[in-house]
XYZ file of N, CA and C in Angstrom:
831
model
N 1.008 -1.616 -0.315
C 0.275 -0.090 0.502
C 0.721 1.211 -0.029
N 0.763 2.556 -0.955
C 1.137 2.534 -0.745
C 1.492 4.650 -0.319
N 1.362 5.133 0.568
C 1.052 6.253 1.418
C 1.353 8.168 0.917
N -0.055 8.441 0.647
C -0.393 10.241 1.301
C 0.223 10.862 1.649
N 1.256 11.279 1.866
C 2.327 11.989 2.867
C 2.420 13.380 2.698
N 1.865 14.599 3.314
C 2.636 15.674 2.059
C 3.680 16.629 3.713
N 4.729 16.760 3.198
C 5.741 17.881 3.967
C 5.118 18.807 4.111
N 4.667 19.664 5.157
C 4.109 21.246 5.174
C 5.396 21.847 5.900
N 5.942 22.976 4.835
C 7.085 23.954 5.519
C 6.109 25.292 5.850
N 7.079 25.081 6.998
C 6.412 27.221 7.736
C 6.638 27.748 6.763
N 7.825 27.588 5.706
C 8.615 28.539 5.469
C 9.786 27.672 3.894
N 10.160 29.198 3.372
C 10.914 28.629 2.420
C 12.336 28.308 2.477
N 12.699 28.222 3.694
C 14.144 27.843 4.425
C 14.626 26.496 3.581
N 15.852 27.050 3.897
C 16.858 26.074 2.795
C 16.462 24.174 4.176
N 16.505 24.497 5.333
C 16.747 23.686 6.432
C 15.133 22.847 5.910
N 14.830 23.510 5.703
C 13.138 22.724 5.779
C 13.887 21.638 4.244
N 13.960 21.514 3.368
C 14.217 20.993 2.028
C 15.403 19.766 2.336
N 16.660 20.454 3.287
C 17.627 19.060 4.209
C 16.471 18.030 4.370
N 15.851 18.747 5.544
C 14.839 17.568 5.733
C 14.004 16.533 5.363
N 13.535 17.766 4.585
C 12.525 16.497 3.867
C 13.311 15.562 2.106
N 14.147 16.344 2.328
C 15.451 15.071 1.403
C 15.794 13.377 2.581
N 15.962 14.092 3.527
C 16.088 13.005 4.330
C 14.967 12.271 5.179
N 13.825 12.713 5.359
C 12.817 12.222 5.892
C 12.803 10.989 4.702
N 12.518 11.424 3.083
C 11.524 10.699 1.763
C 13.010 9.296 1.576
N 13.725 9.336 2.663
C 14.616 8.223 2.699
C 14.298 6.975 2.666
N 12.654 7.825 3.751
C 12.573 6.322 4.187
C 11.554 6.493 4.269
N 10.393 6.606 3.267
C 9.222 6.465 2.321
C 10.096 5.999 0.708
N 10.557 4.962 0.660
C 11.263 5.354 -1.431
C 10.158 5.157 -2.507
N 9.114 4.533 -1.641
C 7.632 4.062 -2.848
C 6.582 4.599 -2.790
N 6.610 6.020 -1.433
C 5.572 6.747 -1.874
C 5.420 8.127 -1.858
N 3.854 7.964 -2.094
C 3.678 9.682 -3.013
C 4.240 10.972 -1.836
N 5.150 11.150 -2.287
C 5.482 12.305 -0.831
C 5.714 13.774 -1.681
N 4.858 14.614 -0.906
C 4.810 16.126 -1.399
C 5.203 17.054 -0.759
N 5.811 18.085 -1.225
C 6.417 19.920 -0.304
C 6.218 20.385 -0.449
N 5.123 21.157 0.680
C 3.133 22.245 -0.201
C 4.957 23.317 0.999
N 5.090 24.649 0.734
C 5.770 25.272 0.839
C 4.520 26.614 1.789
N 4.070 26.939 3.186
C 2.820 27.736 3.249
C 3.299 29.319 2.912
N 4.266 29.564 3.199
C 4.995 30.619 3.070
C 4.459 31.977 4.245
N 4.237 31.216 5.526
C 4.451 31.537 6.454
C 3.273 32.298 7.087
N 2.224 31.616 5.743
C 0.898 32.668 5.433
C -0.308 31.907 6.354
N -0.337 31.921 7.793
C -1.132 30.655 8.394
C -2.991 30.440 7.408
N -3.483 31.819 6.703
C -4.343 31.495 5.888
C -4.367 30.184 4.896
N -3.162 30.548 3.926
C -3.354 29.107 3.087
C -2.589 28.086 3.598
N -1.964 27.611 5.199
C -1.869 26.955 5.877
C -2.898 26.286 5.577
N -4.231 26.977 7.187
C -5.436 26.163 7.478
C -5.729 25.446 5.546
N -6.205 26.768 5.054
C -6.470 26.050 3.184
C -6.165 24.698 3.227
N -4.575 24.845 3.291
C -3.859 23.513 2.747
C -4.690 22.459 4.117
N -4.862 22.663 4.856
C -5.319 21.449 5.951
C -6.207 20.902 5.755
N -7.264 22.050 5.143
C -8.574 21.806 4.694
C -8.392 20.841 3.704
N -7.334 21.493 2.868
C -7.620 20.331 1.442
C -6.853 18.391 1.877
N -5.737 18.448 3.086
C -5.513 17.740 2.837
C -6.433 16.300 3.419
N -7.388 17.203 4.347
C -8.524 17.051 5.456
C -9.536 16.017 4.090
N -10.458 17.320 3.200
C -11.176 16.456 1.855
C -10.258 15.463 1.300
N -8.951 15.518 1.318
C -8.257 14.427 0.325
C -8.075 13.663 0.998
N -8.284 13.785 2.324
C -7.920 12.041 2.996
C -6.457 11.627 3.320
N -6.012 12.915 2.860
C -4.184 12.219 3.110
C -4.076 12.078 4.387
N -2.739 10.786 3.757
C -3.406 9.834 5.258
C -1.703 10.298 5.867
N -1.117 11.493 5.885
C -0.556 11.769 6.935
C 0.317 13.446 6.424
N -0.107 14.330 7.486
C 0.568 15.694 7.461
C 1.908 15.964 8.452
N 2.742 15.609 7.681
C 4.033 16.010 8.536
C 4.912 17.443 9.001
N 4.315 18.193 9.519
C 4.243 20.002 10.017
C 5.687 20.382 10.215
N 6.519 21.414 9.429
C 7.837 21.165 9.811
C 7.568 23.240 10.285
N 8.752 23.001 11.255
C 8.060 24.327 12.077
C 6.891 24.887 12.955
N 7.499 26.434 13.597
C 6.331 26.550 14.323
C 4.727 26.761 13.629
N 4.864 27.442 12.677
C 3.252 27.968 11.878
C 3.113 27.198 11.437
N 3.597 26.137 10.296
C 2.587 25.217 10.195
C 2.352 23.425 11.316
N 3.459 24.024 12.336
C 2.885 22.828 14.024
C 1.932 23.524 13.784
N 0.930 24.695 14.280
C -0.390 24.942 15.061
C -1.015 25.460 14.419
N -0.681 25.256 12.442
C -1.992 25.182 11.809
C -2.239 23.413 12.333
N -1.965 22.386 11.688
C -1.910 21.513 11.990
C -2.421 20.205 12.585
N -2.783 22.028 13.340
C -3.218 20.660 15.355
C -4.472 22.425 15.484
N -5.069 22.215 14.428
C -6.298 23.087 15.051
C -7.493 22.225 14.905
N -7.423 21.134 14.993
C -9.082 21.018 14.917
C -9.430 20.188 13.587
N -7.963 19.156 12.862
C -7.769 18.640 11.220
C -8.014 17.665 11.733
N -8.884 16.300 10.515
C -9.307 14.729 10.933
C -7.625 14.662 10.273
N -6.610 14.677 10.214
C -5.618 13.890 9.383
C -4.975 14.227 10.312
N -4.243 12.968 10.118
C -2.766 13.083 11.384
C -1.496 13.840 11.208
N -1.080 14.136 11.632
C -0.063 14.918 12.378
C 1.225 14.303 12.337
N 1.512 14.393 11.904
C 3.392 14.426 13.001
C 4.329 15.672 12.541
N 4.767 16.259 14.237
C 5.615 17.492 13.892
C 7.495 17.077 13.769
N 7.371 18.124 13.539
C 9.651 18.443 13.994
C 9.985 19.381 13.136
N 10.867 19.867 13.742
C 11.777 20.981 13.707
C 10.786 22.054 13.976
N 11.383 22.019 15.564
C 10.614 22.565 16.221
C 11.655 22.805 17.529
N 11.767 24.016 17.951
C 12.704 24.133 19.687
C 10.897 24.435 20.230
N 11.171 24.086 21.235
C 10.608 24.691 22.340
C 9.144 24.482 22.633
N 8.575 23.229 21.737
C 7.872 22.710 21.066
C 6.183 23.361 22.586
N 6.834 22.899 24.317
C 6.312 22.955 25.295
C 5.367 24.549 25.525
N 6.475 25.361 24.493
C 5.495 26.679 24.493
C 4.551 26.724 23.345
N 4.279 25.751 22.209
C 2.831 25.505 21.691
C 2.141 24.470 22.155
N 2.177 24.303 23.377
C 1.125 23.058 24.101
C 1.768 22.018 23.356
N 2.542 21.237 22.710
C 2.605 20.894 21.880
C 3.626 19.009 22.252
N 3.796 19.095 23.416
C 5.356 18.642 24.435
C 4.165 16.776 24.147
N 2.786 16.398 24.065
C 2.645 15.157 24.068
C 1.793 14.568 22.759
N 1.631 15.964 21.488
C 2.438 15.535 20.297
C 3.104 15.190 19.904
N 3.154 13.565 19.058
C 3.595 12.581 17.902
C 5.149 14.135 17.587
N 5.635 13.936 17.623
C 7.068 14.448 16.532
C 8.282 14.023 17.209
N 9.083 14.522 16.817
C 10.679 14.986 17.650
C 11.321 16.288 16.897
N 11.264 16.864 18.266
C 11.766 18.075 18.309
C 13.055 18.502 17.638
N 13.617 19.455 17.870
C 14.582 20.330 17.654
C 15.911 20.319 19.305
N 14.788 20.317 20.028
C 15.562 20.663 21.262
C 16.399 19.229 22.033
N 17.656 19.216 22.968
C 17.598 17.918 23.500
C 17.275 18.101 24.731
N 17.350 16.773 25.392
C 16.585 16.709 26.731
C 17.635 17.295 27.341
N 16.511 17.423 29.184
C 18.649 18.085 29.583
C 19.402 17.465 30.212
N 18.825 15.468 30.454
C 19.757 14.474 30.730
C 20.404 14.696 29.918
N 20.202 14.270 28.295
C 21.036 14.172 27.239
C 22.123 14.931 27.111
N 22.349 16.221 27.598
C 22.684 17.337 27.581
C 23.634 17.632 28.557
N 23.262 17.050 29.804
C 24.063 17.127 30.679
C 25.413 15.608 30.986
N 24.405 14.852 29.896
C 25.087 13.227 29.884
C 26.326 13.774 29.123
N 26.042 14.401 28.279
C 26.684 14.516 26.526
C 28.115 14.905 26.946
N 28.107 16.384 28.347
C 29.057 17.216 29.271
C 29.851 16.277 29.159
N 29.343 15.523 29.891
C 30.299 14.120 30.319
C 30.837 14.073 30.272
N 30.753 13.121 28.800
C 31.624 12.502 27.933
C 32.562 13.377 26.873
N 31.791 14.328 26.928
C 33.131 14.974 26.099
C 34.453 15.994 27.376
N 34.615 16.094 28.560
C 35.249 15.974 29.966
C 34.693 15.132 30.555
N 35.024 14.486 29.918
C 35.261 13.157 31.481
C 35.331 13.780 33.229
N 36.030 14.500 33.378
C 36.132 14.614 34.849
C 35.441 15.636 35.219
N 34.243 16.285 34.306
C 33.311 17.271 34.934
C 32.374 16.565 36.470
N 32.423 17.330 37.048
C 31.633 16.780 37.898
C 30.488 18.144 38.346
N 31.226 19.347 38.126
C 30.835 20.752 39.286
C 30.604 21.789 37.498
N 29.598 21.839 36.938
C 28.763 22.685 36.130
C 28.727 24.081 36.931
N 28.813 25.526 36.166
C 28.760 26.796 36.827
C 28.124 27.364 35.561
N 26.917 27.849 35.623
C 25.920 28.534 35.273
C 25.336 30.588 35.786
N 25.349 31.161 34.992
C 25.387 32.430 35.357
C 24.256 33.182 34.599
N 23.638 33.356 35.406
C 21.546 33.670 34.533
C 21.335 34.560 35.576
N 20.299 35.043 34.102
C 20.014 36.274 34.287
C 18.144 36.226 34.655
N 17.521 36.507 34.675
C 15.309 36.888 34.898
C 14.550 36.020 33.568
N 14.414 35.219 33.777
C 13.852 34.182 32.362
C 14.124 33.079 32.401
N 15.563 32.929 32.596
C 16.082 31.445 32.600
C 16.151 30.413 34.079
N 15.368 31.309 34.505
C 15.196 30.765 36.464
C 14.513 28.568 36.219
N 13.686 28.443 34.876
C 13.437 27.775 35.120
C 14.248 26.393 34.097
N 14.681 26.450 33.739
C 16.085 26.552 32.139
C 17.215 25.464 34.009
N 17.106 26.075 35.151
C 18.349 26.275 35.596
C 17.630 25.562 36.712
N 16.283 25.737 37.231
C 16.330 24.268 38.075
C 15.631 23.220 37.835
N 15.582 22.730 36.416
C 16.197 22.140 35.867
C 17.089 21.380 36.196
N 17.972 21.800 35.417
C 18.762 21.534 35.364
C 19.708 21.195 36.006
N 19.900 21.516 37.954
C 20.166 21.553 39.240
C 19.715 20.670 39.150
N 17.864 19.668 38.947
C 17.521 18.709 39.687
C 17.699 17.482 38.485
N 17.734 17.714 36.934
C 18.578 16.577 36.987
C 20.109 16.448 37.143
N 20.973 17.109 36.976
C 22.176 16.658 37.469
C 22.104 16.199 38.393
N 21.454 16.872 39.771
C 21.539 16.151 41.472
C 22.061 14.419 40.811
N 20.545 14.104 39.902
C 20.050 12.497 39.671
C 21.466 11.680 39.031
N 22.192 12.998 38.334
C 23.434 11.470 37.727
C 24.288 12.473 37.944
N 24.582 12.463 39.407
C 25.794 12.775 40.172
C 26.315 13.983 40.032
N 25.900 15.184 39.320
C 26.698 16.098 38.877
C 26.193 17.348 39.861
N 27.445 18.481 39.745
C 27.207 19.514 40.800
C 26.780 20.914 39.699
N 25.698 20.996 40.056
C 25.171 23.145 39.524
C 26.032 23.973 40.126
N 26.861 24.592 39.242
C 26.964 26.090 40.597
C 26.072 27.103 40.222
N 24.842 27.866 40.284
C 24.732 29.455 39.763
C 24.192 30.237 40.218
N 24.805 30.852 39.279
C 24.788 33.229 40.033
C 23.896 33.196 39.464
N 22.953 33.868 39.945
C 22.012 34.979 39.543
C 22.411 36.357 39.646
N 22.493 36.924 38.034
C 22.922 38.275 38.239
C 21.657 39.196 37.383
N 21.295 40.159 37.787
C 20.724 40.639 38.097
C 20.480 42.299 36.445
N 21.859 42.606 36.101
C 22.223 43.152 35.465
C 24.187 43.318 34.953
N 24.410 43.642 34.084
C 25.674 43.446 32.995
C 26.943 44.080 34.090
N 26.432 44.655 35.582
C 27.450 45.494 35.913
C 27.717 44.724 37.295
N 27.627 42.840 37.041
C 27.510 41.694 38.192
C 28.171 40.837 37.468
N 28.257 40.947 36.113
C 28.988 39.436 35.704
C 30.198 39.351 36.313
N 31.555 40.071 36.374
C 32.578 40.126 36.527
C 32.434 39.823 38.233
N 32.154 40.685 38.918
C 31.666 39.742 41.011
C 31.428 38.310 40.469
N 30.197 38.145 39.932
C 29.823 36.242 39.453
C 30.774 36.112 39.114
N 31.456 36.138 37.723
C 32.930 35.644 37.516
C 33.883 35.242 38.411
N 34.104 36.317 39.052
C 35.005 35.934 40.156
C 34.863 34.813 41.285
N 33.687 34.676 41.833
C 33.368 33.769 42.720
C 32.876 32.690 42.181
N 32.695 32.237 40.999
C 32.265 31.003 40.723
C 32.492 30.720 39.644
N 34.343 30.713 38.969
C 34.835 29.819 38.557
C 36.226 29.360 39.299
N 36.445 29.280 40.247
C 37.229 29.112 41.200
C 36.546 27.188 41.567
N 34.879 27.329 42.022
C 34.287 26.423 42.026
C 34.218 25.605 41.202
N 34.353 25.463 39.934
C 33.547 25.244 38.727
C 34.192 24.234 38.049
N 34.294 22.711 37.148
C 35.242 22.607 36.339
C 34.758 22.362 34.626
N 33.586 23.582 34.721
C 33.129 24.573 33.511
C 32.092 25.231 33.546
N 32.699 25.976 33.049
C 31.814 27.110 32.699
C 30.133 27.452 31.720
N 28.892 26.637 31.803
C 27.828 26.196 30.830
C 27.459 27.840 30.262
N 27.605 28.312 28.883
C 26.945 29.438 28.493
C 25.492 29.324 28.071
N 25.199 29.492 28.942
C 23.565 29.703 28.246
C 23.015 30.771 28.086
N 22.200 31.210 26.301
C 21.999 32.649 26.099
C 21.294 33.032 27.043
N 21.132 34.628 27.681
C 20.956 35.877 28.662
C 21.112 36.356 28.113
N 19.396 36.757 28.338
C 19.136 38.125 27.863
C 20.315 39.521 28.006
N 20.341 39.101 29.913
C 21.694 40.132 30.299
C 23.189 39.140 30.229
N 23.380 38.022 30.271
C 24.211 37.881 30.459
C 25.087 37.902 28.998
N 24.596 37.343 28.450
C 25.036 37.006 26.648
C 24.753 38.434 25.900
N 24.983 39.270 25.941
C 23.380 40.732 25.889
C 24.600 41.666 24.771
N 25.580 41.304 24.895
C 26.264 41.963 25.141
C 28.016 41.094 23.657
N 27.765 41.444 23.016
C 29.029 40.230 21.548
C 30.339 40.624 23.191
N 30.366 41.999 23.120
C 31.894 42.435 23.523
C 32.241 41.779 24.898
N 31.322 41.953 25.882
C 31.344 41.355 27.052
C 32.081 40.388 26.986
N 30.733 39.355 26.582
C 30.606 37.985 25.918
C 32.540 37.595 25.991
N 33.066 38.417 24.645
C 34.514 37.842 23.919
C 35.553 38.248 24.773
N 35.358 39.178 26.098
C 36.478 40.280 26.194
C 36.581 39.332 27.776
N 35.191 39.197 28.296
C 34.849 38.751 29.738
C 34.593 37.580 30.350
N 33.860 37.442 29.824
C 33.297 34.947 30.154
C 34.647 33.958 29.175
N 34.918 34.336 27.763
C 35.156 33.288 27.352
C 36.708 33.703 27.628
N 37.296 35.246 27.701
C 38.789 35.133 27.468
C 39.129 34.834 29.362
N 38.745 35.074 30.383
C 38.365 35.456 31.636
C 38.961 33.543 32.225
N 37.815 32.715 31.896
C 37.166 31.607 31.925
C 38.698 30.836 31.309
N 38.676 31.232 30.231
C 40.502 30.503 29.625
C 41.869 30.862 30.192
N 41.529 31.115 30.820
C 42.734 31.866 31.459
C 42.598 31.575 33.313
N 41.795 31.327 33.020
C 41.239 30.420 34.151
C 41.843 28.400 34.332
N 41.709 28.620 32.605
C 41.567 26.705 32.051
C 40.312 26.229 32.821
N 39.476 27.298 32.280
C 37.301 26.550 33.156
C 37.389 26.542 30.973
N 37.101 24.897 31.474
C 36.351 24.984 29.919
C 34.583 25.847 29.867
N 34.195 26.486 28.255
C 33.139 26.745 27.930
C 32.807 26.204 27.010
N 30.789 25.932 27.797
C 30.374 25.353 27.236
C 29.432 26.279 26.616
N 29.019 26.364 25.240
C 28.601 27.103 24.446
C 27.365 27.132 24.617
N 26.318 27.375 24.532
C 25.207 27.568 23.840
C 24.680 26.801 22.097
N 25.557 27.971 20.900
C 25.314 28.424 19.294
C 26.308 27.762 19.165
N 26.948 27.369 17.785
C 28.234 27.529 17.121
C 28.339 29.530 16.702
N 27.929 30.259 17.526
C 29.067 30.731 17.309
C 29.321 31.434 18.695
N 28.929 30.731 19.402
C 29.735 31.193 21.337
C 31.280 29.800 21.609
N 31.715 28.592 20.404
C 32.689 28.276 19.673
C 33.563 28.724 19.121
N 33.229 29.835 18.261
C 33.820 29.813 16.949
C 34.470 31.293 17.539
N 33.468 31.808 19.241
C 34.279 32.736 19.690
C 35.422 32.159 21.014
N 34.839 31.097 21.167
C 36.427 30.796 21.954
C 35.811 29.864 23.260
N 34.324 29.583 23.055
C 34.119 27.326 23.256
C 34.455 27.042 23.556
N 35.076 25.536 24.134
C 34.662 24.392 23.215
C 34.056 23.891 23.112
N 33.116 23.839 22.618
C 32.388 22.935 22.214
C 30.857 23.360 22.612
N 29.569 22.499 21.908
C 28.233 22.750 21.713
C 27.748 22.149 21.536
N 26.264 21.896 21.956
C 25.824 20.352 20.457
C 25.450 21.827 19.668
N 24.264 20.491 18.688
C 23.524 20.822 17.476
C 23.120 19.716 17.289
N 21.953 19.918 16.154
C 21.206 19.424 15.953
C 21.498 19.188 14.478
N 21.738 18.032 13.733
C 21.801 18.163 12.535
C 20.389 17.563 12.132
N 19.986 18.577 10.979
C 18.561 18.730 9.890
C 19.187 17.392 9.117
N 19.690 17.117 9.159
C 19.314 15.244 8.340
C 18.624 14.367 9.082
N 19.227 14.381 10.058
C 20.035 12.799 11.131
C 17.685 13.220 11.756
N 17.609 14.386 11.280
C 15.912 15.310 12.402
C 15.208 14.446 11.102
N 15.225 14.650 10.551
C 14.925 14.006 8.810
C 14.710 12.946 8.525
N 15.709 11.601 9.641
C 16.212 10.170 9.184
C 14.723 10.023 9.907
N 15.011 10.434 11.100
C 14.316 10.051 12.326
C 12.517 10.100 12.500
N 12.187 11.424 12.238
C 11.599 11.453 11.542
C 10.473 10.491 10.141
N 10.626 10.783 9.212
C 10.586 9.057 8.797
C 11.161 7.988 9.222
N 11.469 7.661 10.374
C 11.160 6.198 10.971
C 10.067 6.312 11.846
N 10.112 6.952 12.302
C 8.571 7.597 13.189
C 7.481 7.806 12.884
N 7.503 7.944 11.503
C 6.121 8.304 10.333
C 5.830 7.084 9.690
N 6.430 6.364 9.398
C 6.724 4.372 9.016
C 6.032 3.894 10.314
N 6.527 3.816 11.330
C 6.406 3.534 13.064
C 4.169 3.569 12.985
N 4.113 4.855 13.102
C 3.068 5.254 12.910
C 1.797 5.130 12.478
N 2.492 5.737 11.017
C 1.110 4.961 10.080
C 0.422 3.410 10.332
N 1.446 3.001 10.740
C 1.271 0.908 11.062
C 0.510 1.125 12.579
N 0.773 1.962 12.749
C 0.009 2.046 14.391
C 0.345 2.378 16.137
N 1.650 2.049 15.470
C 2.274 2.946 16.972
C 1.547 4.573 18.058
N 2.034 4.361 18.543
C 1.498 6.282 19.140
C 2.482 6.460 20.194
N 3.237 7.813 19.401
C 3.980 8.460 20.071
C 3.864 9.743 20.314
N 4.555 10.424 21.067
C 4.740 11.441 21.854
C 5.542 12.651 21.327
N 6.285 13.441 22.218
C 8.182 14.756 21.054
C 8.641 13.925 22.017
N 9.756 13.327 20.659
C 10.731 12.904 21.487
C 11.826 13.844 21.146
N 12.568 13.869 22.091
C 14.584 14.673 21.887
C 14.749 13.880 20.340
N 15.992 14.819 19.943
C 16.689 14.349 18.754
C 17.856 13.052 19.535
N 17.891 12.325 18.821
C 18.635 10.702 18.794
C 19.923 10.579 19.166
N 20.227 11.611 17.771
C 21.907 11.642 17.433
C 22.112 12.476 17.848
N 23.075 13.112 18.910
C 23.701 14.120 19.304
C 25.171 14.096 19.094
N 24.939 16.193 17.875
C 25.882 16.557 17.531
C 27.255 17.238 17.858
N 28.594 17.391 18.614
C 29.101 17.966 18.802
C 29.617 19.297 18.065
N 29.929 19.954 18.492
C 30.409 21.841 17.409
C 32.035 21.867 18.338
N 33.005 21.082 17.616
C 34.889 21.633 18.419
C 35.245 22.745 18.126
N 35.572 24.128 19.025
C 36.723 24.467 18.768
C 37.989 23.789 18.475
N 39.100 23.053 17.407
C 39.686 23.021 17.466
C 41.222 23.859 17.743
N 40.926 24.851 18.643
C 42.052 25.395 18.933
C 42.261 25.578 20.381
N 41.160 26.510 21.216
C 40.808 25.793 22.347
C 40.940 23.444 22.829
N 40.243 23.171 22.259
C 40.407 21.800 22.479
C 42.342 21.692 22.109
N 42.700 21.972 21.956
C 44.492 21.774 21.658
C 45.371 22.275 23.218
N 44.091 23.110 23.195
C 44.959 23.856 23.690
C 44.681 23.374 25.505
N 43.474 23.191 25.874
C 42.812 21.797 27.019
C 43.294 20.779 26.740
N 43.842 20.176 26.346
C 43.200 18.371 25.694
C 45.286 18.952 26.649
N 45.535 19.793 26.635
C 47.371 19.043 27.869
C 47.198 19.248 29.263
N 46.145 19.331 29.295
C 46.090 19.981 31.630
C 44.790 19.129 31.336
N 43.745 18.969 29.463
C 42.368 18.128 31.103
C 42.203 17.156 29.514
N 41.350 16.002 30.381
C 40.825 14.090 29.635
C 39.568 16.008 28.327
N 39.434 16.131 26.950
C 38.715 15.851 25.406
C 38.328 14.613 24.896
N 37.519 14.562 24.927
C 37.082 13.442 24.391
C 36.646 13.900 22.985
N 35.896 13.559 21.484
C 35.874 13.658 20.426
C 35.432 12.511 19.902
N 33.973 12.405 18.837
C 34.103 10.597 17.928
C 33.141 11.565 17.117
N 32.560 9.887 16.292
C 31.994 10.778 15.206
C 31.408 11.343 15.064
N 30.798 11.767 16.481
C 29.148 13.448 15.693
C 29.848 14.224 16.163
N 32.004 14.621 16.226
C 32.389 15.536 16.626
C 32.125 16.450 15.184
N 32.398 17.224 14.949
C 32.261 18.582 13.959
C 34.159 19.009 14.727
N 34.956 19.869 13.794
C 35.160 20.628 14.130
C 34.702 22.663 13.827
N 35.180 23.239 14.255
C 35.304 24.489 13.738
C 35.862 24.895 12.840
N 35.929 25.884 11.718
C 36.481 25.892 10.996
C 36.958 27.203 11.456
């Protein structure tokens, strides 16, 4: 039996095409259409009505707008992917693959990359309280210790660094509206002071790694496409799913910082490691 599957893209972003190519590998003999809703909610609604009328076997909704439109009371089975923070949209229980690693995945990967890590520092401001609370809870469960310092404005950052760096094995530089709001401060204060103290920085994105963080975790859109394709095939056979994190963890590493720090500490790389140019 050949399935009719529609991939509904929120926009014409290249990442969705990378996903679609990888997804299609799970369905070499099926009818797969890739449709762009152009960030137009009205267009997305009409497309979903069309899928309902044509009795499409499944819609794979990519990105926030497509995900939102697809969940507005339609009959067609929906699988959601290429979406960060699905909980913000009330989609944690919906079947799909998130772009976000779970907290446990992140912390366990930190230990794999830097095996001697027992104490991780986080400097943050209001808005990241829930994230830090979850990090503390999960860290305690797996034998790590989180040292956290909350600041109200950028003038408190130097003191927070002076206080926390002697206590930790690694500094997790979470994206934050205060702590990482100024590029110059990030590079000339946080990264420089940590490296001078031989404390590796775990970045939240590739920009941080390119500017001196040791590594960050990132998601590969081909990986997400393949994982979602596998889930889709199993769903069409009757299995049930909720939102899942990416199955394969990718690590982006600063080669210069790696060479500098690996002289004094163990830093592991794997076949999932990509070095910054």
